[in-house]
Amino acid sequence: MNKIIDGRYGIRMETIHLVRLQPLWNGMRLTGHHWRLYVHDAPGAGVMVNGEKLELSPGFAWLLPPHGDLPAWCENPALNQLYLHFEVARLTGSRRAPASAVPLDPVLAALARELKEQLDSQAPALILTATALAAAALARLPGDAWDELGPDREIEELCESLRHTLAQELTVTDLARRFGMPVNAFIRRFQAGTGSTPYQYLTNLRYARAARLLEEGELSIDDICEAVGVKDRFHFSRMFKRLHGLSPAAYRRGYRPR
């Protein structure tokens, strides 16, 4: 039987890394507008869910949905983590499932191994393999682990525009004016299309970009503030620590790419 595929659940890959967790993860908070996928090669690290330790044990692909806020912990300094950050159009996570385990069956395990082998490459194959791993893991989630968002092409186009204009100073009022809508009505429409308020989405987008720039290690903190549209360095440092659990300097020092 043939079926027409409309591509409504397109995946946008944001980050692909293999890292040594300690000391980066102790004290981090896992939040943001994107999905997260983790594969650990050993036990000894995880997240806090409702005050209880949840180990992200090896042998699984762990999926954390957007807009969560989970403290991380790590007791094994030899643990390596493969992780992906990505967005999925029209698909957000359910509050009923703050962290979901998908067994690494032969297909997922092969994709994870292939992705690790491609990490030193910037070739399209790296993005395609990461996207395949994310899609295959999501497809194995139970239906109650996600919620489908309403289609809104104009909101999707706005989100795409925001990714390329982070250096600009934008307010929710500015964004509502683009749509010719009262602010409260615009906030409701944006949340229906993204699962987040405009302020939360833009803030998470800015500080996720800041984290990636800190990982690359080339720009100064002042330059990063400028690049993500935050003019006050003190405010930037305070908000970064609030969202990520570490100061920008500590995040940069603790990051251990492999």
Short mmCIF file of C-alpha atoms in Angstrom, two decimals, residues 42-202:
data_model
loop_
_atom_site.label_atom_id
_atom_site.label_comp_id
_atom_site.label_asym_id
_atom_site.label_seq_id
_atom_site.Cartn_x
_atom_site.Cartn_y
_atom_site.Cartn_z
CA ALA A 42 29.00 2.73 31.16
CA PRO A 43 26.78 3.15 34.23
CA GLY A 44 27.18 5.96 36.73
CA ALA A 45 25.37 9.04 35.39
CA GLY A 46 21.85 10.27 34.99
CA VAL A 47 19.26 12.88 35.89
CA MET A 48 17.06 13.75 38.84
CA VAL A 49 13.33 13.21 38.23
CA ASN A 50 10.97 14.35 40.97
CA GLY A 51 13.83 14.30 43.47
CA GLU A 52 14.89 10.73 42.61
CA LYS A 53 18.02 9.60 40.77
CA LEU A 54 17.36 8.08 37.36
CA GLU A 55 20.41 6.41 35.85
CA LEU A 56 20.76 6.76 32.08
CA SER A 57 22.11 3.25 31.90
CA PRO A 58 24.07 1.82 28.96
CA GLY A 59 22.30 -0.35 26.42
CA PHE A 60 19.62 2.29 25.77
CA ALA A 61 19.07 5.45 23.78
CA TRP A 62 17.63 7.90 26.30
CA LEU A 63 15.29 10.59 25.00
CA LEU A 64 14.54 13.77 26.93
CA PRO A 65 11.83 16.01 25.45
CA PRO A 66 11.96 19.80 24.96
CA HIS A 67 11.23 22.29 27.71
CA GLY A 68 12.16 19.98 30.56
CA ASP A 69 14.35 21.04 33.48
CA LEU A 70 16.27 18.09 34.91
CA PRO A 71 19.40 18.34 37.11
CA ALA A 72 22.19 16.01 35.99
CA TRP A 73 24.57 13.88 38.08
CA CYS A 74 27.67 11.82 37.33
CA GLU A 75 29.59 9.43 39.60
CA ASN A 76 31.75 7.76 36.95
CA PRO A 77 34.61 9.92 35.62
CA ALA A 78 35.39 7.34 32.93
CA LEU A 79 31.93 7.48 31.33
CA ASN A 80 31.64 8.63 27.72
CA GLN A 81 28.41 10.05 26.35
CA LEU A 82 27.22 10.28 22.77
CA TYR A 83 24.61 12.99 22.61
CA LEU A 84 22.38 14.69 20.07
CA HIS A 85 20.31 17.86 20.36
CA PHE A 86 17.61 18.24 17.70
CA GLU A 87 14.24 19.77 16.97
CA VAL A 88 11.26 17.91 15.52
CA ALA A 89 8.66 19.95 13.69
CA ARG A 90 5.18 19.64 15.22
CA LEU A 91 6.26 17.09 17.83
CA THR A 92 6.98 17.90 21.45
CA GLY A 93 7.43 15.77 24.50
CA SER A 94 4.80 14.87 27.04
CA ARG A 95 5.15 15.95 30.66
CA ARG A 96 4.19 12.37 31.49
CA ALA A 97 7.55 11.17 30.14
CA PRO A 98 10.45 13.43 31.24
CA ALA A 99 12.99 10.75 30.22
CA SER A 100 12.33 7.67 28.09
CA ALA A 101 14.55 4.64 27.49
CA VAL A 102 14.64 2.97 24.07
CA PRO A 103 16.59 -0.33 23.98
CA LEU A 104 19.60 -0.30 21.65
CA ASP A 105 18.39 -2.98 19.27
CA PRO A 106 20.70 -3.99 16.40
CA VAL A 107 19.51 -1.11 14.18
CA LEU A 108 20.00 1.61 16.81
CA ALA A 109 23.29 0.13 18.01
CA ALA A 110 24.64 0.06 14.45
CA LEU A 111 23.62 3.68 13.86
CA ALA A 112 25.27 4.76 17.13
CA ARG A 113 28.52 2.97 16.20
CA GLU A 114 28.50 4.46 12.72
CA LEU A 115 27.90 7.93 14.12
CA LYS A 116 30.90 7.64 16.47
CA GLU A 117 33.09 6.65 13.53
CA GLN A 118 31.94 9.73 11.58
CA LEU A 119 32.42 12.32 14.36
CA ASP A 120 35.68 13.71 12.97
CA SER A 121 33.97 14.40 9.67
CA GLN A 122 31.83 17.38 8.65
CA ALA A 123 30.45 15.44 5.71
CA PRO A 124 26.68 15.28 5.08
CA ALA A 125 26.85 11.61 6.14
CA LEU A 126 27.39 12.72 9.75
CA ILE A 127 24.15 14.74 9.79
CA LEU A 128 22.24 12.04 7.94
CA THR A 129 23.38 9.29 10.32
CA ALA A 130 22.56 11.42 13.36
CA THR A 131 19.14 12.21 11.92
CA ALA A 132 18.52 8.52 11.22
CA LEU A 133 19.45 7.63 14.81
CA ALA A 134 17.15 10.32 16.24
CA ALA A 135 14.26 9.34 13.96
CA ALA A 136 14.63 5.63 14.68
CA ALA A 137 14.72 6.22 18.45
CA LEU A 138 11.69 8.52 18.34
CA ALA A 139 9.76 6.00 16.27
CA ARG A 140 10.24 3.43 19.06
CA LEU A 141 8.76 5.66 21.77
CA PRO A 142 5.27 4.81 23.05
CA GLY A 143 2.57 7.19 21.91
CA ASP A 144 2.10 8.73 25.35
CA ALA A 145 5.71 10.01 25.35
CA TRP A 146 4.97 12.85 22.93
CA ASP A 147 2.32 15.38 22.01
CA GLU A 148 1.56 16.59 18.50
CA LEU A 149 1.48 20.33 17.92
CA GLY A 150 -0.94 22.10 15.64
CA PRO A 151 0.38 22.96 12.16
CA ASP A 152 1.19 26.66 11.71
CA ARG A 153 3.46 27.43 8.77
CA GLU A 154 3.83 31.11 9.70
CA ILE A 155 5.04 30.24 13.21
CA GLU A 156 7.45 27.66 11.78
CA GLU A 157 8.83 30.33 9.44
CA LEU A 158 9.20 32.74 12.36
CA CYS A 159 11.18 30.16 14.35
CA GLU A 160 13.45 29.65 11.34
CA SER A 161 13.96 33.40 11.13
CA LEU A 162 14.79 33.66 14.84
CA ARG A 163 17.65 31.18 14.46
CA HIS A 164 19.34 33.58 12.05
CA THR A 165 18.64 36.84 13.92
CA LEU A 166 19.68 36.04 17.49
CA ALA A 167 22.05 39.03 17.61
CA GLN A 168 19.08 41.38 17.25
CA GLU A 169 17.27 42.72 20.31
CA LEU A 170 13.74 41.36 19.96
CA THR A 171 10.77 41.53 22.32
CA VAL A 172 7.51 39.60 22.33
CA THR A 173 5.81 42.88 21.41
CA ASP A 174 8.05 43.16 18.33
CA LEU A 175 7.15 39.62 17.28
CA ALA A 176 3.42 40.12 17.86
CA ARG A 177 3.56 43.27 15.75
CA ARG A 178 4.92 41.24 12.81
CA PHE A 179 1.73 39.18 12.94
CA GLY A 180 -0.55 42.14 13.51
CA MET A 181 -1.86 40.53 16.68
CA PRO A 182 -2.32 41.58 20.31
CA VAL A 183 0.51 40.24 22.45
CA ASN A 184 -1.59 37.77 24.44
CA ALA A 185 -3.20 36.33 21.32
CA PHE A 186 0.20 35.98 19.67
CA ILE A 187 1.62 34.18 22.75
CA ARG A 188 -1.26 31.67 22.64
CA ARG A 189 -0.74 31.06 18.93
CA PHE A 190 3.02 30.66 19.31
CA GLN A 191 2.62 28.23 22.20
CA ALA A 192 0.12 26.15 20.23
CA GLY A 193 2.67 25.84 17.42
CA THR A 194 5.83 25.23 19.45
CA GLY A 195 4.87 24.04 22.92
CA SER A 196 6.64 27.06 24.42
CA THR A 197 6.03 30.76 24.96
CA PRO A 198 7.93 33.13 22.62
CA TYR A 199 10.10 34.36 25.50
CA GLN A 200 11.01 30.82 26.60
CA TYR A 201 11.72 29.75 23.03
CA LEU A 202 13.93 32.72 22.21
#
